[in-house]
PDB file of C-alpha atoms in Angstrom:
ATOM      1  CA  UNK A 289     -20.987  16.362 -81.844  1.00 48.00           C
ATOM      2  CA  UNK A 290     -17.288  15.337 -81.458  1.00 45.00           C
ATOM      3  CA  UNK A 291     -16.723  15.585 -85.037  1.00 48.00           C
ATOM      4  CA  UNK A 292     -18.041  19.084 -85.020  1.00 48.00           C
ATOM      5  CA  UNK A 293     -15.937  19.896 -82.140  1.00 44.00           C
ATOM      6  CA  UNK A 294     -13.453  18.890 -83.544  1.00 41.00           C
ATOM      7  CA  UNK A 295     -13.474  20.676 -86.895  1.00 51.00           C
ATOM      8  CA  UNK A 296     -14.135  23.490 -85.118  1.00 48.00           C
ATOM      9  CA  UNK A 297     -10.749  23.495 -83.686  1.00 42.00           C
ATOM     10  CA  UNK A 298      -9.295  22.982 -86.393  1.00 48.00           C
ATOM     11  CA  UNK A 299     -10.531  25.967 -88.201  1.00 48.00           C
ATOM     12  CA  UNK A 300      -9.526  28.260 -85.458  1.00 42.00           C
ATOM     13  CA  UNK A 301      -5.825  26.978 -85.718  1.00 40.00           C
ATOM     14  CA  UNK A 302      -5.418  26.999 -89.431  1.00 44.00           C
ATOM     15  CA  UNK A 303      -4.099  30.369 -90.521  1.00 40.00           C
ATOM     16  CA  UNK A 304      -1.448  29.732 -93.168  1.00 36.00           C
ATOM     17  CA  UNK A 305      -3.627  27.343 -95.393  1.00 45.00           C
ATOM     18  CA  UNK A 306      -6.513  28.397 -97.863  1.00 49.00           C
ATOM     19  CA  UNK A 307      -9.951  26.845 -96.689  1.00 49.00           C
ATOM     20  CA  UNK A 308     -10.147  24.579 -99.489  1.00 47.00           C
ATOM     21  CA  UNK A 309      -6.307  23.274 -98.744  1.00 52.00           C
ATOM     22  CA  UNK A 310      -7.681  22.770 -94.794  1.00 50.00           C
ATOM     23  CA  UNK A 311     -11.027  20.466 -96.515  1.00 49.00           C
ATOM     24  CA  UNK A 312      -9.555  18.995 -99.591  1.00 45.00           C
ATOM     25  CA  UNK A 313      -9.626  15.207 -98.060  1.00 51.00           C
ATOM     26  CA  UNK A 314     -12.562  15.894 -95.945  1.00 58.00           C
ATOM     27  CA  UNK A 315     -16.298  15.467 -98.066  1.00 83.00           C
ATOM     28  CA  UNK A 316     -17.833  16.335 -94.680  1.00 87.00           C
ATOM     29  CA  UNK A 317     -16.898  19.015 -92.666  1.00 87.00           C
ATOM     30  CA  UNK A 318     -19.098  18.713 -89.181  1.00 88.00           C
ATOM     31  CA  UNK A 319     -22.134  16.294 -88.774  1.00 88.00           C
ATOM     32  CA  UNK A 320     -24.914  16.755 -85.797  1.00 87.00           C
ATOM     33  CA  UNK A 321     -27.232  13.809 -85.278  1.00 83.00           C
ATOM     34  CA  UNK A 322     -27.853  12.650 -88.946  1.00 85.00           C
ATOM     35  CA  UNK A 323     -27.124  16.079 -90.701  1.00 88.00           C
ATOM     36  CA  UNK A 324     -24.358  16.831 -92.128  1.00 90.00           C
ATOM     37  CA  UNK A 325     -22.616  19.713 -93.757  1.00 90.00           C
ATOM     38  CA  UNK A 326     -20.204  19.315 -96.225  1.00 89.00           C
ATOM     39  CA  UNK A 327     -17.332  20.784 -97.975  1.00 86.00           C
ATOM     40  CA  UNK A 328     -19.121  22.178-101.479  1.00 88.00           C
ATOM     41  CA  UNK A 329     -21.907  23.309 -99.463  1.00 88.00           C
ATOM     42  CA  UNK A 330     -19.921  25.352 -97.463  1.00 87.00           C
ATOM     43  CA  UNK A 331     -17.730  26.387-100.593  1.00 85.00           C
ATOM     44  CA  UNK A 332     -20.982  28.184-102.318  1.00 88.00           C
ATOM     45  CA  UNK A 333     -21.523  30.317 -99.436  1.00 86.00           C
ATOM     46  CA  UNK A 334     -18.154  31.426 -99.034  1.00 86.00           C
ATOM     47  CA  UNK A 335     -16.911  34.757-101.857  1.00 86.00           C
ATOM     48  CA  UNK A 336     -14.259  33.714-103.791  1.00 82.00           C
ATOM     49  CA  UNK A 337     -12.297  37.587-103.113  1.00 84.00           C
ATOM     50  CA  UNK A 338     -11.876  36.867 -99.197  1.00 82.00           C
ATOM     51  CA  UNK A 339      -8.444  35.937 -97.631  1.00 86.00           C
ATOM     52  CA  UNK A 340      -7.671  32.960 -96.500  1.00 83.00           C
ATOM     53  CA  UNK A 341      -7.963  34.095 -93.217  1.00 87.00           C
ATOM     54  CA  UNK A 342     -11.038  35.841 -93.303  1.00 87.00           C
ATOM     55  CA  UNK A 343     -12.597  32.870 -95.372  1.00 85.00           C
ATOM     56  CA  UNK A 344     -11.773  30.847 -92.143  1.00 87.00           C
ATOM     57  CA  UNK A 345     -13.130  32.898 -89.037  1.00 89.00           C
ATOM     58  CA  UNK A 346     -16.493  33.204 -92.340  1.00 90.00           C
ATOM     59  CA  UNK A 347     -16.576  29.965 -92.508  1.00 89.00           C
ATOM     60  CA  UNK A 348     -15.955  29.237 -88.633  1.00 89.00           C
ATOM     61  CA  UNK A 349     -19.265  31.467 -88.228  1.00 91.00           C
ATOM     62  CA  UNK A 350     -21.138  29.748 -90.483  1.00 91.00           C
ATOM     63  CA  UNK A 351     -20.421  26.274 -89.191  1.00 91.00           C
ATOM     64  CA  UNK A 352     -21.335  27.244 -85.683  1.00 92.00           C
ATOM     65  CA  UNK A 353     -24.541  28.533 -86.988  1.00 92.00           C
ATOM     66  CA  UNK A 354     -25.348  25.966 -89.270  1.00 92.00           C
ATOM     67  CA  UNK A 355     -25.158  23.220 -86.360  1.00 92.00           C
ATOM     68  CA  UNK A 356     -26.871  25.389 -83.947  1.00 93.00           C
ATOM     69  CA  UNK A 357     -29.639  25.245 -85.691  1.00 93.00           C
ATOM     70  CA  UNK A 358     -29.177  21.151 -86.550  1.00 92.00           C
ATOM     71  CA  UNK A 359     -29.097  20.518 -83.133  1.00 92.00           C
ATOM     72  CA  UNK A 360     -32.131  23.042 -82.283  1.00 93.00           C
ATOM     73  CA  UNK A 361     -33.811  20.965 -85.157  1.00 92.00           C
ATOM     74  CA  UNK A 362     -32.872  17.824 -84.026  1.00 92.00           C
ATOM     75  CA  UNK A 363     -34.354  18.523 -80.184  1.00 93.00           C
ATOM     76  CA  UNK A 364     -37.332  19.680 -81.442  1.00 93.00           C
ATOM     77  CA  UNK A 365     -37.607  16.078 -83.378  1.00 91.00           C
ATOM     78  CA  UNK A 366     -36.773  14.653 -80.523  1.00 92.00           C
ATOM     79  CA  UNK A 367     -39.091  16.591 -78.100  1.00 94.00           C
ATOM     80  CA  UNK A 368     -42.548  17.152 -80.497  1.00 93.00           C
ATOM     81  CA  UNK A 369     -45.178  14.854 -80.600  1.00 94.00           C
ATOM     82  CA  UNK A 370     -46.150  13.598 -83.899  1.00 91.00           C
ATOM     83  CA  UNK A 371     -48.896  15.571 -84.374  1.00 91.00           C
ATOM     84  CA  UNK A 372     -47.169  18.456 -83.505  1.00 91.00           C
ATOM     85  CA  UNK A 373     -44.331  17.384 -85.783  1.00 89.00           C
ATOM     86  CA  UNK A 374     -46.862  16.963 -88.959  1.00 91.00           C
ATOM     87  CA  UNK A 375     -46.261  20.044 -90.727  1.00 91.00           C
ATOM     88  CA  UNK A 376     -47.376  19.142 -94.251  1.00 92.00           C
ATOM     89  CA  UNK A 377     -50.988  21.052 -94.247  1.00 91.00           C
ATOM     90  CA  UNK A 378     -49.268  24.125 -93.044  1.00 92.00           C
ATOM     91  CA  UNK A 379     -46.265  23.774 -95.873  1.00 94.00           C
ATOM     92  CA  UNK A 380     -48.934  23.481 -98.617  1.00 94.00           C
ATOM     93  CA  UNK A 381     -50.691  26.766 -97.313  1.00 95.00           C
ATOM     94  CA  UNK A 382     -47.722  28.369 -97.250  1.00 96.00           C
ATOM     95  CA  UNK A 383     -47.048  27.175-101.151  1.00 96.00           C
ATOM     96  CA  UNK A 384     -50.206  28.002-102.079  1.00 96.00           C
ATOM     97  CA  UNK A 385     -50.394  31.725-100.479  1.00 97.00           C
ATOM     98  CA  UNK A 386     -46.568  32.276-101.710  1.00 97.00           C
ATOM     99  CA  UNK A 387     -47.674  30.911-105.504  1.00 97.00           C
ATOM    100  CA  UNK A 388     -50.597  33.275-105.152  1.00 97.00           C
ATOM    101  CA  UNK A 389     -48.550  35.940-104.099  1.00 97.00           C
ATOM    102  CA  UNK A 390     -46.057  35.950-107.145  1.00 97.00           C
ATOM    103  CA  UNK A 391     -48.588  35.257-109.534  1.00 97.00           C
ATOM    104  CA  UNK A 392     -50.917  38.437-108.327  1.00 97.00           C
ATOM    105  CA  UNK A 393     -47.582  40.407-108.718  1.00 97.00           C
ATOM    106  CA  UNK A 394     -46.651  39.275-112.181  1.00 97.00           C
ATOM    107  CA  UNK A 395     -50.474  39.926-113.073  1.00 97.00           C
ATOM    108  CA  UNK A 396     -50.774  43.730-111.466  1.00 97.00           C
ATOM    109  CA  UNK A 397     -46.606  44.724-113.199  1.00 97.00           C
ATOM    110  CA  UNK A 398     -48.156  43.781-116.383  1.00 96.00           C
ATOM    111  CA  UNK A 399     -51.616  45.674-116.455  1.00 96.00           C
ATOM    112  CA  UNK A 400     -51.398  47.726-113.444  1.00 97.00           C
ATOM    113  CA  UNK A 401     -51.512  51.735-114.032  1.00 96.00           C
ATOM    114  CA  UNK A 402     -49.497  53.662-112.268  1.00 96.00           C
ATOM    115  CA  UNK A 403     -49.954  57.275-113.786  1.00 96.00           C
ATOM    116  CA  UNK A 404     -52.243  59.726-110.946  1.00 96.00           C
ATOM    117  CA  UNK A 405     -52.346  63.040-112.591  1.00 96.00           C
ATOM    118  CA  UNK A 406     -52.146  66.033-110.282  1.00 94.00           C
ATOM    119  CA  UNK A 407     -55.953  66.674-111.484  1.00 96.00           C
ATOM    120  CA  UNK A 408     -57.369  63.094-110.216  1.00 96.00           C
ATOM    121  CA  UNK A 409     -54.830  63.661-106.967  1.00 96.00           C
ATOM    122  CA  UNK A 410     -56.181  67.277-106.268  1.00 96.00           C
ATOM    123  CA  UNK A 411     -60.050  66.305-106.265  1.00 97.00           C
ATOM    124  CA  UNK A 412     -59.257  63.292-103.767  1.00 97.00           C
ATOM    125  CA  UNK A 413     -56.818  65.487-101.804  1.00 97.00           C
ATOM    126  CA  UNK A 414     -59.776  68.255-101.627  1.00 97.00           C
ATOM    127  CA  UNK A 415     -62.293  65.418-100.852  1.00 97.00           C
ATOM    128  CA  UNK A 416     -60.850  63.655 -97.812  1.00 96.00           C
ATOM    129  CA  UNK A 417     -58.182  66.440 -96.515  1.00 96.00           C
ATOM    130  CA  UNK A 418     -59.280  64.140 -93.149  1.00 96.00           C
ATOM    131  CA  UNK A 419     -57.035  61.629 -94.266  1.00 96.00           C
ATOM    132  CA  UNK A 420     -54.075  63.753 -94.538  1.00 96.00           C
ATOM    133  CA  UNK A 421     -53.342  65.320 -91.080  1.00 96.00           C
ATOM    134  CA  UNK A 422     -49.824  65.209 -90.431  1.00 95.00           C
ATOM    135  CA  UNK A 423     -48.803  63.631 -87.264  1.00 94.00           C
ATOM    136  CA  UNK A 424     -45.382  65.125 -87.615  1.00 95.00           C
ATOM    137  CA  UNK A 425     -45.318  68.622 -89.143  1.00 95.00           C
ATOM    138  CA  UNK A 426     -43.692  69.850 -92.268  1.00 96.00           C
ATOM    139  CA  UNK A 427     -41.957  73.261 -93.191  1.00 96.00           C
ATOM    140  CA  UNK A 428     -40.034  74.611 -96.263  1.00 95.00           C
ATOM    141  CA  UNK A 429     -37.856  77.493 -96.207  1.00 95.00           C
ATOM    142  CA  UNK A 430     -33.910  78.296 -96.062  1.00 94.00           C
ATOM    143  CA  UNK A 431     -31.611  76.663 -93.836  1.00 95.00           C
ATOM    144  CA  UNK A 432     -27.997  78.163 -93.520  1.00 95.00           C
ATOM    145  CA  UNK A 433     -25.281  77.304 -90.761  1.00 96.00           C
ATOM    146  CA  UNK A 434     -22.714  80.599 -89.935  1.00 95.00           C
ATOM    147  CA  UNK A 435     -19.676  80.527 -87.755  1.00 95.00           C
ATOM    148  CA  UNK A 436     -20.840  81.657 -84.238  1.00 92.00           C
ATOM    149  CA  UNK A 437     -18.367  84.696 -84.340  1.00 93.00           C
ATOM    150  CA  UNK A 438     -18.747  85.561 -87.343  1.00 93.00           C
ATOM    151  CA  UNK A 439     -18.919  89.392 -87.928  1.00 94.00           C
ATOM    152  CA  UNK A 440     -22.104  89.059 -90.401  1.00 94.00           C
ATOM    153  CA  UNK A 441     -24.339  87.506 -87.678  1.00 94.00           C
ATOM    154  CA  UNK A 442     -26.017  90.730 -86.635  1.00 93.00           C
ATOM    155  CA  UNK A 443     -26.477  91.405 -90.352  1.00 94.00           C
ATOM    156  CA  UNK A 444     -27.685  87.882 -91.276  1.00 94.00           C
ATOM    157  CA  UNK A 445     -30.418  87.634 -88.174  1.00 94.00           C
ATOM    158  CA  UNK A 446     -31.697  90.957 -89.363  1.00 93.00           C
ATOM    159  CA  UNK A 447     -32.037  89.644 -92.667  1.00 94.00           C
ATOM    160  CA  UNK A 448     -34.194  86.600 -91.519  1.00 92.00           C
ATOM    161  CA  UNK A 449     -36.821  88.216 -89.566  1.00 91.00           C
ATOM    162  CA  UNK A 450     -37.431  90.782 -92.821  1.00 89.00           C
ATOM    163  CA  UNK A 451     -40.386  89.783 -94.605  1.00 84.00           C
ATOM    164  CA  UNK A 452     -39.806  92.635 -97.580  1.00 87.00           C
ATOM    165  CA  UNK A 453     -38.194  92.052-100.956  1.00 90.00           C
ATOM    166  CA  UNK A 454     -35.005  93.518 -99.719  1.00 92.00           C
ATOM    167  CA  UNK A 455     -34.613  91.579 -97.073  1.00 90.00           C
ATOM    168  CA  UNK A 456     -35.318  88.258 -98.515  1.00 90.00           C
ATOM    169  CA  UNK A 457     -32.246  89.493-101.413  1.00 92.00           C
ATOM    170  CA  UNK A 458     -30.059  90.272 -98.339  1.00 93.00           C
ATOM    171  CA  UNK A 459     -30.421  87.419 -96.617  1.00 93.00           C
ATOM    172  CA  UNK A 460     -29.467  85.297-100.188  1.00 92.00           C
ATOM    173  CA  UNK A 461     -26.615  87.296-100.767  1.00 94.00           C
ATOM    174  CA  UNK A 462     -25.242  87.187 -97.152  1.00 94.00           C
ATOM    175  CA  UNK A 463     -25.934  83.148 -96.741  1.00 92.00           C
ATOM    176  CA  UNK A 464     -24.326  82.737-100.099  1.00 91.00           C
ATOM    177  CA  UNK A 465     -21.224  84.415 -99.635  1.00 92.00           C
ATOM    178  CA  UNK A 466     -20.526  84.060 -95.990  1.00 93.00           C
ATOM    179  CA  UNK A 467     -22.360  80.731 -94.647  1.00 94.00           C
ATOM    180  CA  UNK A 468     -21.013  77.390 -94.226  1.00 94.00           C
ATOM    181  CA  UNK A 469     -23.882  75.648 -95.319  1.00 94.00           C
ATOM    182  CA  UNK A 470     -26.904  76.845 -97.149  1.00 95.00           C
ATOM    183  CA  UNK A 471     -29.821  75.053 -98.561  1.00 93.00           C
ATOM    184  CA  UNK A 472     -33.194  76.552-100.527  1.00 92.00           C
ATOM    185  CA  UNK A 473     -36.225  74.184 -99.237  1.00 90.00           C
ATOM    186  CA  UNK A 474     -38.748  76.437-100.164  1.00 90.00           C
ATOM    187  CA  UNK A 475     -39.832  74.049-103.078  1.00 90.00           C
ATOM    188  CA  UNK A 476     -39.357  71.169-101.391  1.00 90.00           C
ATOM    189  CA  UNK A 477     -41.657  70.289 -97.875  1.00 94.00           C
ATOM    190  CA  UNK A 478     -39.453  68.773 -94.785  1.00 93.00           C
ATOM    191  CA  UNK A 479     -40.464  66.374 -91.698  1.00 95.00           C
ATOM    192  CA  UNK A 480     -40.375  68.210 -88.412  1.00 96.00           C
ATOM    193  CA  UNK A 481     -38.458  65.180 -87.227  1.00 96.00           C
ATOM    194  CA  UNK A 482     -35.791  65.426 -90.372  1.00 95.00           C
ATOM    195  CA  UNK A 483     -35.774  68.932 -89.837  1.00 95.00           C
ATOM    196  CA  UNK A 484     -34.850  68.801 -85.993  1.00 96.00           C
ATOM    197  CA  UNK A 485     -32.169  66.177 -87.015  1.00 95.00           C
ATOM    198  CA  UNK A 486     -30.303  69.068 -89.243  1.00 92.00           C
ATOM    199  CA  UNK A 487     -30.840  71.713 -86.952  1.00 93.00           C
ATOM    200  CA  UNK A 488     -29.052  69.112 -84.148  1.00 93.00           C
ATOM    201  CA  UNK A 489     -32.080  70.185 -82.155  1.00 95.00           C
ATOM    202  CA  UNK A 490     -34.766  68.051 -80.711  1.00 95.00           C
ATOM    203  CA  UNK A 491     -38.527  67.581 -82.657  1.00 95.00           C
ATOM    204  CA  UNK A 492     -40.126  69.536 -79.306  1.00 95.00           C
ATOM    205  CA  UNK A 493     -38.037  71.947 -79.572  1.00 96.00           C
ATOM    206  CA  UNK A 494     -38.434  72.672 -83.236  1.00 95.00           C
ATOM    207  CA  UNK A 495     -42.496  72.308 -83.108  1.00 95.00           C
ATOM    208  CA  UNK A 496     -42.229  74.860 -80.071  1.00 95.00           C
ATOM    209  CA  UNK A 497     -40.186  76.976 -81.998  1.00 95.00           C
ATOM    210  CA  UNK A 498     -42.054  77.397 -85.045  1.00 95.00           C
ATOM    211  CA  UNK A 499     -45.144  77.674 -83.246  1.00 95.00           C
ATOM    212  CA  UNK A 500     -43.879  80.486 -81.669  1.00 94.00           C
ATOM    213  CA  UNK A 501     -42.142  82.117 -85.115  1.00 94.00           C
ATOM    214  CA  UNK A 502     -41.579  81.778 -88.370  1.00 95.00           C
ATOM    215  CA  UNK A 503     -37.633  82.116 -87.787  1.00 95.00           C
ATOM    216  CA  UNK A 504     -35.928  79.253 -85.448  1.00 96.00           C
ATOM    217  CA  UNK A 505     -32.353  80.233 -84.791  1.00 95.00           C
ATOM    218  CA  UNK A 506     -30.002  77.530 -82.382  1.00 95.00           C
ATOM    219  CA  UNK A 507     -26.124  77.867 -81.483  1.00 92.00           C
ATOM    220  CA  UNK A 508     -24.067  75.185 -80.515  1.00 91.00           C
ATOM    221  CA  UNK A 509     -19.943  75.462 -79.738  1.00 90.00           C
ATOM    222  CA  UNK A 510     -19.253  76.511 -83.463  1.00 93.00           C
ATOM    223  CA  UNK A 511     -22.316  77.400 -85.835  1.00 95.00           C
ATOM    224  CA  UNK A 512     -25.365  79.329 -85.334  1.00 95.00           C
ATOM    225  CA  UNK A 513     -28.043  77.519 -87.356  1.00 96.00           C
ATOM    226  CA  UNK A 514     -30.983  79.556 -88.737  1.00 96.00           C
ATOM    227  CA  UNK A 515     -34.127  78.263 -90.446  1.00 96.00           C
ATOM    228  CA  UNK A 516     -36.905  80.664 -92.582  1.00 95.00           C
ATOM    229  CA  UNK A 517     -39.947  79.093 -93.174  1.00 95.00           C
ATOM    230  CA  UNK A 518     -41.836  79.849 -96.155  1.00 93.00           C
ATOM    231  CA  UNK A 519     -44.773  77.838 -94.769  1.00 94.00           C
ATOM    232  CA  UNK A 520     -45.103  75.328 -91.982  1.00 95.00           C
ATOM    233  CA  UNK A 521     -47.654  72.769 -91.260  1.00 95.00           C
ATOM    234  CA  UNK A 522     -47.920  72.098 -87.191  1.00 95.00           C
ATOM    235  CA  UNK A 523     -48.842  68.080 -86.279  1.00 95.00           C
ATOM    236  CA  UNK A 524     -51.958  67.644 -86.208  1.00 95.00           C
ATOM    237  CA  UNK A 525     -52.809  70.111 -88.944  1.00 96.00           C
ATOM    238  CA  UNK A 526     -53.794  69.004 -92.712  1.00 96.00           C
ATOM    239  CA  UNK A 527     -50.593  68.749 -94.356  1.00 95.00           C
ATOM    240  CA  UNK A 528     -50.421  70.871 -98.224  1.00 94.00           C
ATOM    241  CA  UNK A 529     -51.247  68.696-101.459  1.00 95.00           C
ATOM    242  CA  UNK A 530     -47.283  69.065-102.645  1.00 93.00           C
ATOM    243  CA  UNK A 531     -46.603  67.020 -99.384  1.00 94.00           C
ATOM    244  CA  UNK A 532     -48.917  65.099 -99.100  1.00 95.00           C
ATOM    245  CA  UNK A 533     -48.886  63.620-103.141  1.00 94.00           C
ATOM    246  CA  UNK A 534     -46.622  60.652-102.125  1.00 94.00           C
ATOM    247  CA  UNK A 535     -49.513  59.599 -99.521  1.00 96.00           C
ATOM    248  CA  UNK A 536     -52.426  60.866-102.488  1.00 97.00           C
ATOM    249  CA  UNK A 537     -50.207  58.246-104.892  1.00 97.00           C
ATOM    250  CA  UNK A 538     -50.412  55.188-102.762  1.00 97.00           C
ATOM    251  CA  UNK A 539     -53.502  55.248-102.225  1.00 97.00           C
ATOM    252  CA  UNK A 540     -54.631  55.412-105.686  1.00 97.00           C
ATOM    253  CA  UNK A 541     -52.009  52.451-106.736  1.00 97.00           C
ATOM    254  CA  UNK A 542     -53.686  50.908-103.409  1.00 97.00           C
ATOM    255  CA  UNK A 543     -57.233  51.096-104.577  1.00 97.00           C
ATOM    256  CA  UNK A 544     -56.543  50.316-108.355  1.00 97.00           C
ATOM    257  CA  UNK A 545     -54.531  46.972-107.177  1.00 98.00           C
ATOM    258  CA  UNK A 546     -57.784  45.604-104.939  1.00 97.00           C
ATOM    259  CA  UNK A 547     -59.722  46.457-107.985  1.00 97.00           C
ATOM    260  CA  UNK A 548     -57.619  44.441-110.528  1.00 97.00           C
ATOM    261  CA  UNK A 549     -57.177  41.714-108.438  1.00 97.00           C
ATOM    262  CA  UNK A 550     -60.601  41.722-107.496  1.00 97.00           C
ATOM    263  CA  UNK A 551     -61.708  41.317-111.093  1.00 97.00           C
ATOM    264  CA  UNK A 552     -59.124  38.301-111.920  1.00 96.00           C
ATOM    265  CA  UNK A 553     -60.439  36.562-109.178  1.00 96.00           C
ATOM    266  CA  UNK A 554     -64.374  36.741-110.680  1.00 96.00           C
ATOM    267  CA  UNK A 555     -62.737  36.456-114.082  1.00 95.00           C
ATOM    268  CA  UNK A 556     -61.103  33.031-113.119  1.00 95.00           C
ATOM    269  CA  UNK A 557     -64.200  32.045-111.547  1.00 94.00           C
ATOM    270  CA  UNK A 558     -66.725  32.801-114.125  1.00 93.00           C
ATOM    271  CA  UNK A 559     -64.566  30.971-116.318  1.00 93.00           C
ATOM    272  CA  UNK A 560     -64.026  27.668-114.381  1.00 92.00           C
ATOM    273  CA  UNK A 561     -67.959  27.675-113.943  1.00 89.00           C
ATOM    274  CA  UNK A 562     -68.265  28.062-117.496  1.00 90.00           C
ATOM    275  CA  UNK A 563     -65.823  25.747-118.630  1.00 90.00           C
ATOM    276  CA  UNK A 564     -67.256  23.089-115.951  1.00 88.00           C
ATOM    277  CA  UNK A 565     -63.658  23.295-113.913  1.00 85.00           C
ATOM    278  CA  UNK A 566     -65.376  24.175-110.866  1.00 83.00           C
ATOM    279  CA  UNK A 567     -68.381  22.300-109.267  1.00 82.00           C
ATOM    280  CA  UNK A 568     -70.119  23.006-106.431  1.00 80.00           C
ATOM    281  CA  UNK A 569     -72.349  20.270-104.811  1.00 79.00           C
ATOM    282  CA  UNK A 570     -75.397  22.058-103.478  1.00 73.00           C
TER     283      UNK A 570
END
């Protein structure tokens, strides 16, 4: 521990030296109990494009933490009883389920399909629209952020609440050559929640607003901020197909990976009973 210490030190008062000039005659740079760390080991961690300096408080960090956890280590050694110290059985498991693990992964990349045509997607979607109620609401529309003052507000508000052809053309042409921002979402579905966070308004407030409209318009100190929805999906409605495919996808990858995996495990069973690998004492 007084070696540590010490080294410690040391690192903190080095600051015109490179790390490796500070540890070229010292193999081992901090010990606690029988552990010890030492100067290569410490070297690998360490990228080679740091400064000297920044290599130094790096490597001071990593010192600390390496013999914080030696000396946790080290108490627990100390502390445990044997049995509770025998860790062996629970290592192996841990091998075995990890092996498992990678090998089920290498086996499902190689034969696993991952192609779910709209036409498969649709008749699950229409089967078990149950399973897609969205907890947090979706929308698609226009989004556009004007200067407060701006002497096309009247003009562009107008322009939102119009549900005509003529309307819709005015309220492109105004947002186009007079907003600050403007974005066309009405072919692509938006969270409630990442909605709220671009209209710098709160998730309640948004789900109250569209409940009550199809037009949510907030201010703050600079911009007015309007958002036309196409369509809008409330929480706790069934969300559309187009927003819910993502969800429709997983599931099918889901399902098709039990199923594989499923059948290598009979496969690998039938064969070890066949091949007399596997014998069970009845």
């Amino acid at each position: 521990m007084k070696r540590l210490l010490i080294l410690l030190f040391g690192l903190i008062l080095v600051s015109s030296c490179t790390l490796i000039d500070f540890f070229t005659d010292k193999d081992v740079v901090a010990e606690a109990g029988k552990a010890e760390l030492t100067r290569p080991e410490l070297e690998r961690i360490l990228p080679k494009n740091l400064s000297a300096e920044d290599s130094l408080v790096m490597a001071k960090q990593y010192i600390t933490s390496w013999a914080k956890r030696m000396l946790l280590y080290n108490k627990a050694m100390a502390e445990l009883s044997n049995e509770d110290k025998n860790v062996d059985k629970l290592l192996q498991e841990y091998k075995m389920q990890l092996l498992i693990y990678r090998y089920q992964n290498k086996y499902l990349s190689e034969r696993l399909d991952t192609v779910v045509s709209d036409e498969e997607g649709m008749e699950y979607y229409n089967k078990h629209k149950e399973l897609f109620v969205s907890q947090d609401g979706a929308a698609r529309g226009r989004y556009l952020v004007i200067n407060k003052d701006s002497k096309n507000l009247k003009a562009i508000q107008r322009a939102a609440r119009g549900r005509d052809e003529e309307s819709v053309q005015s309220f492109e042409e105004l947002a186009s050559t007079f907003a600050v921002r403007y974005e066309n979402f009405n072919d692509a579905w938006l969270s409630l929640p990442d909605l709220s966070r671009e209209m710098g308004c709160t998730f309640v407030e948004l789900k109250e607003r569209l409940t009550e409209s199809d037009v949510v318009e907030l201010q703050d100190s600079l911009y007015t901020k309007f958002f036309v929805a196409a369509e809008k999906v409330l929480p706790g409605r069934v969300a559309p197909y187009e927003y819910s495919r993502r969800k429709v996808r997983e599931i099918f990858l889901g399902r098709r990976k039990q199923e594989l995996i499923a059948a290598l495990e009979e496969e690998i069973y039938s064969e070890a009973l066949k091949n007399n690998e596997l014998i069970i004492v009845k």
